[in-house]
mmCIF file of C-alpha atoms in Angstrom:
data_model
loop_
_atom_site.group_PDB
_atom_site.id
_atom_site.type_symbol
_atom_site.label_atom_id
_atom_site.label_comp_id
_atom_site.label_asym_id
_atom_site.label_seq_id
_atom_site.Cartn_x
_atom_site.Cartn_y
_atom_site.Cartn_z
ATOM 1 C CA MET R 1 82.642 80.392 76.276
ATOM 2 C CA PRO R 2 80.772 82.800 78.585
ATOM 3 C CA ALA R 3 82.041 86.327 79.074
ATOM 4 C CA THR R 4 83.828 87.148 82.324
ATOM 5 C CA GLY R 5 84.891 90.372 83.976
ATOM 6 C CA PRO R 6 83.107 93.388 85.392
ATOM 7 C CA GLY R 7 80.914 93.843 82.309
ATOM 8 C CA ALA R 8 79.749 90.223 82.133
ATOM 9 C CA SER R 9 76.162 89.277 82.881
ATOM 10 C CA MET R 10 75.419 88.325 86.471
ATOM 11 C CA THR R 11 72.785 85.837 85.314
ATOM 12 C CA PRO R 12 74.023 82.419 84.142
ATOM 13 C CA ALA R 13 72.493 80.736 81.101
ATOM 14 C CA ALA R 14 69.530 78.422 81.578
ATOM 15 C CA GLY R 15 70.382 74.997 82.992
ATOM 16 C CA ASP R 16 69.624 72.943 86.058
ATOM 17 C CA GLY R 17 67.946 74.933 88.849
ATOM 18 C CA GLU R 18 70.385 74.218 91.690
ATOM 19 C CA GLY R 19 73.420 74.901 89.528
ATOM 20 C CA ILE R 20 71.991 78.219 88.365
ATOM 21 C CA SER R 21 71.921 79.598 91.897
ATOM 22 C CA ALA R 22 75.479 78.421 92.611
ATOM 23 C CA LEU R 23 76.778 79.883 89.345
ATOM 24 C CA ARG R 24 75.032 83.184 90.027
ATOM 25 C CA THR R 25 76.655 83.365 93.468
ATOM 26 C CA VAL R 26 80.109 82.563 92.081
ATOM 27 C CA ALA R 27 79.679 85.218 89.376
ATOM 28 C CA ARG R 28 78.694 87.774 92.008
ATOM 29 C CA VAL R 29 81.641 86.923 94.264
ATOM 30 C CA VAL R 30 84.100 87.313 91.394
ATOM 31 C CA ALA R 31 82.485 90.546 90.185
ATOM 32 C CA ILE R 32 82.570 92.039 93.690
ATOM 33 C CA LEU R 33 86.245 91.119 94.137
ATOM 34 C CA GLU R 34 87.107 92.607 90.731
ATOM 35 C CA LEU R 35 85.209 95.772 91.605
ATOM 36 C CA ALA R 36 86.963 96.045 94.981
ATOM 37 C CA ALA R 37 90.351 95.602 93.309
ATOM 38 C CA ALA R 38 89.556 98.261 90.708
ATOM 39 C CA GLU R 39 88.187 100.756 93.239
ATOM 40 C CA GLY R 40 91.305 100.865 95.420
ATOM 41 C CA SER R 41 91.596 102.178 98.962
ATOM 42 C CA GLU R 42 88.454 104.348 98.904
ATOM 43 C CA GLY R 43 86.184 101.337 98.768
ATOM 44 C CA LEU R 44 82.474 101.124 98.080
ATOM 45 C CA THR R 45 79.398 100.587 100.211
ATOM 46 C CA ALA R 46 77.410 97.392 99.681
ATOM 47 C CA SER R 47 74.644 99.522 98.153
ATOM 48 C CA GLU R 48 77.088 101.079 95.676
ATOM 49 C CA ILE R 49 78.337 97.605 94.770
ATOM 50 C CA ALA R 50 74.759 96.431 94.178
ATOM 51 C CA SER R 51 74.049 99.436 91.986
ATOM 52 C CA ARG R 52 77.216 99.133 89.897
ATOM 53 C CA LEU R 53 76.746 95.405 89.333
ATOM 54 C CA ASP R 54 72.971 95.642 88.905
ATOM 55 C CA ILE R 55 72.295 92.965 91.507
ATOM 56 C CA PRO R 56 69.815 92.964 94.404
ATOM 57 C CA ALA R 57 71.038 94.957 97.414
ATOM 58 C CA SER R 58 70.285 92.032 99.732
ATOM 59 C CA SER R 59 72.531 89.770 97.641
ATOM 60 C CA ALA R 60 75.332 92.328 97.583
ATOM 61 C CA HIS R 61 75.122 92.807 101.353
ATOM 62 C CA SER R 62 75.169 89.052 101.949
ATOM 63 C CA VAL R 63 78.188 88.409 99.708
ATOM 64 C CA VAL R 64 80.071 91.454 101.013
ATOM 65 C CA ARG R 65 79.538 90.401 104.643
ATOM 66 C CA ARG R 66 80.826 86.886 103.881
ATOM 67 C CA LEU R 67 83.862 88.132 101.936
ATOM 68 C CA ASN R 68 84.590 90.522 104.804
ATOM 69 C CA ALA R 69 84.400 87.666 107.327
ATOM 70 C CA LEU R 70 86.786 85.618 105.167
ATOM 71 C CA GLY R 71 89.280 88.495 104.884
ATOM 72 C CA TYR R 72 88.879 89.035 101.130
ATOM 73 C CA LEU R 73 87.274 92.407 101.824
ATOM 74 C CA GLU R 74 87.879 94.723 104.753
ATOM 75 C CA THR R 75 85.809 97.491 106.249
ATOM 76 C CA ALA R 76 87.127 101.036 105.887
ATOM 77 C CA ALA R 77 87.428 103.311 108.926
ATOM 78 C CA ASP R 78 83.904 104.664 108.417
ATOM 79 C CA GLY R 79 82.455 101.161 108.864
ATOM 80 C CA ARG R 80 80.374 101.450 105.675
ATOM 81 C CA HIS R 81 82.854 101.164 102.812
ATOM 82 C CA TYR R 82 84.511 97.918 101.762
ATOM 83 C CA ARG R 83 87.816 97.489 99.956
ATOM 84 C CA GLY R 84 90.164 94.633 99.134
ATOM 85 C CA GLY R 85 91.241 92.800 102.266
ATOM 86 C CA PRO R 86 94.435 91.020 103.310
ATOM 87 C CA ASN R 87 93.461 87.648 101.856
ATOM 88 C CA LEU R 88 92.753 89.235 98.465
ATOM 89 C CA VAL R 89 96.200 90.852 98.611
ATOM 90 C CA ARG R 90 97.820 87.509 99.536
ATOM 91 C CA LEU R 91 96.097 85.843 96.603
ATOM 92 C CA ALA R 92 97.309 88.548 94.214
ATOM 93 C CA VAL R 93 100.876 88.357 95.542
ATOM 94 C CA ARG R 94 100.963 84.583 95.016
ATOM 95 C CA LEU R 95 99.701 85.027 91.475
ATOM 96 C CA VAL R 96 102.152 87.796 90.620
ATOM 97 C CA GLY R 97 105.013 85.866 92.218
ATOM 98 C CA GLY R 98 104.570 83.142 89.619
ATOM 99 C CA LEU R 99 104.717 85.519 86.645
ATOM 100 C CA ASP R 100 107.791 86.324 84.571
ATOM 101 C CA ALA R 101 107.959 90.101 84.994
ATOM 102 C CA VAL R 102 110.713 90.512 82.407
ATOM 103 C CA ALA R 103 108.847 88.629 79.675
ATOM 104 C CA LEU R 104 105.573 90.404 80.497
ATOM 105 C CA SER R 105 107.116 93.872 80.470
ATOM 106 C CA ARG R 106 109.512 93.481 77.518
ATOM 107 C CA PRO R 107 107.032 94.738 74.857
ATOM 108 C CA VAL R 108 106.246 97.833 76.946
ATOM 109 C CA VAL R 109 109.910 98.522 77.733
ATOM 110 C CA SER R 110 110.853 98.156 74.040
ATOM 111 C CA GLN R 111 107.996 100.384 72.866
ATOM 112 C CA LEU R 112 108.844 103.071 75.416
ATOM 113 C CA ALA R 113 112.502 103.040 74.306
ATOM 114 C CA ALA R 114 111.485 103.281 70.638
ATOM 115 C CA GLU R 115 109.043 106.145 71.277
ATOM 116 C CA THR R 116 111.356 108.203 73.487
ATOM 117 C CA GLY R 117 114.724 107.414 71.930
ATOM 118 C CA GLU R 118 116.012 106.870 75.470
ATOM 119 C CA ASP R 119 117.330 103.743 77.136
ATOM 120 C CA VAL R 120 114.659 102.174 79.334
ATOM 121 C CA TYR R 121 115.435 99.964 82.311
ATOM 122 C CA LEU R 122 113.181 97.558 84.157
ATOM 123 C CA ALA R 123 114.009 97.567 87.858
ATOM 124 C CA LEU R 124 112.526 95.036 90.252
ATOM 125 C CA PRO R 125 112.563 95.072 94.055
ATOM 126 C CA TYR R 126 115.296 92.970 95.604
ATOM 127 C CA GLY R 127 115.246 93.064 99.394
ATOM 128 C CA ASN R 128 115.656 96.705 100.418
ATOM 129 C CA SER R 129 117.049 97.761 97.046
ATOM 130 C CA ILE R 130 116.387 97.214 93.355
ATOM 131 C CA SER R 131 117.854 94.991 90.694
ATOM 132 C CA TYR R 132 117.879 95.901 87.001
ATOM 133 C CA ALA R 133 116.240 92.995 85.213
ATOM 134 C CA ASP R 134 115.978 94.239 81.618
ATOM 135 C CA ARG R 135 117.039 97.077 79.334
ATOM 136 C CA ALA R 136 115.986 98.348 75.935
ATOM 137 C CA GLU R 137 118.156 100.802 74.006
ATOM 138 C CA GLY R 138 116.473 103.886 72.639
#
């Protein structure tokens, strides 16, 4: 199975010519979104994105402009930097909403309690307050 993530190659393996271009574009879109998510509110210029991902600047500019138009990236106040946009946030919220936060966090909560000797509580937002969802005794 091919590697994915920010460190993965931006060049797909040899195959049919038309598919290669499409796969390369998909890989670049995903890499740019991952980079934007990792960078946070500061954002990056299209040139910085191209440099970090080792892709042609023209390709980075093209993909960034399209993702910006679709709302997956947004332009920072300076008009040059791009960061995650509202549609990227919506996508992440839908994904996180389907996860079991208690099951995912239980190993961390248990380890923290064991290391500190203190009780550790997992609190989750509930409306305008919080709800305690899990506890590990220290």
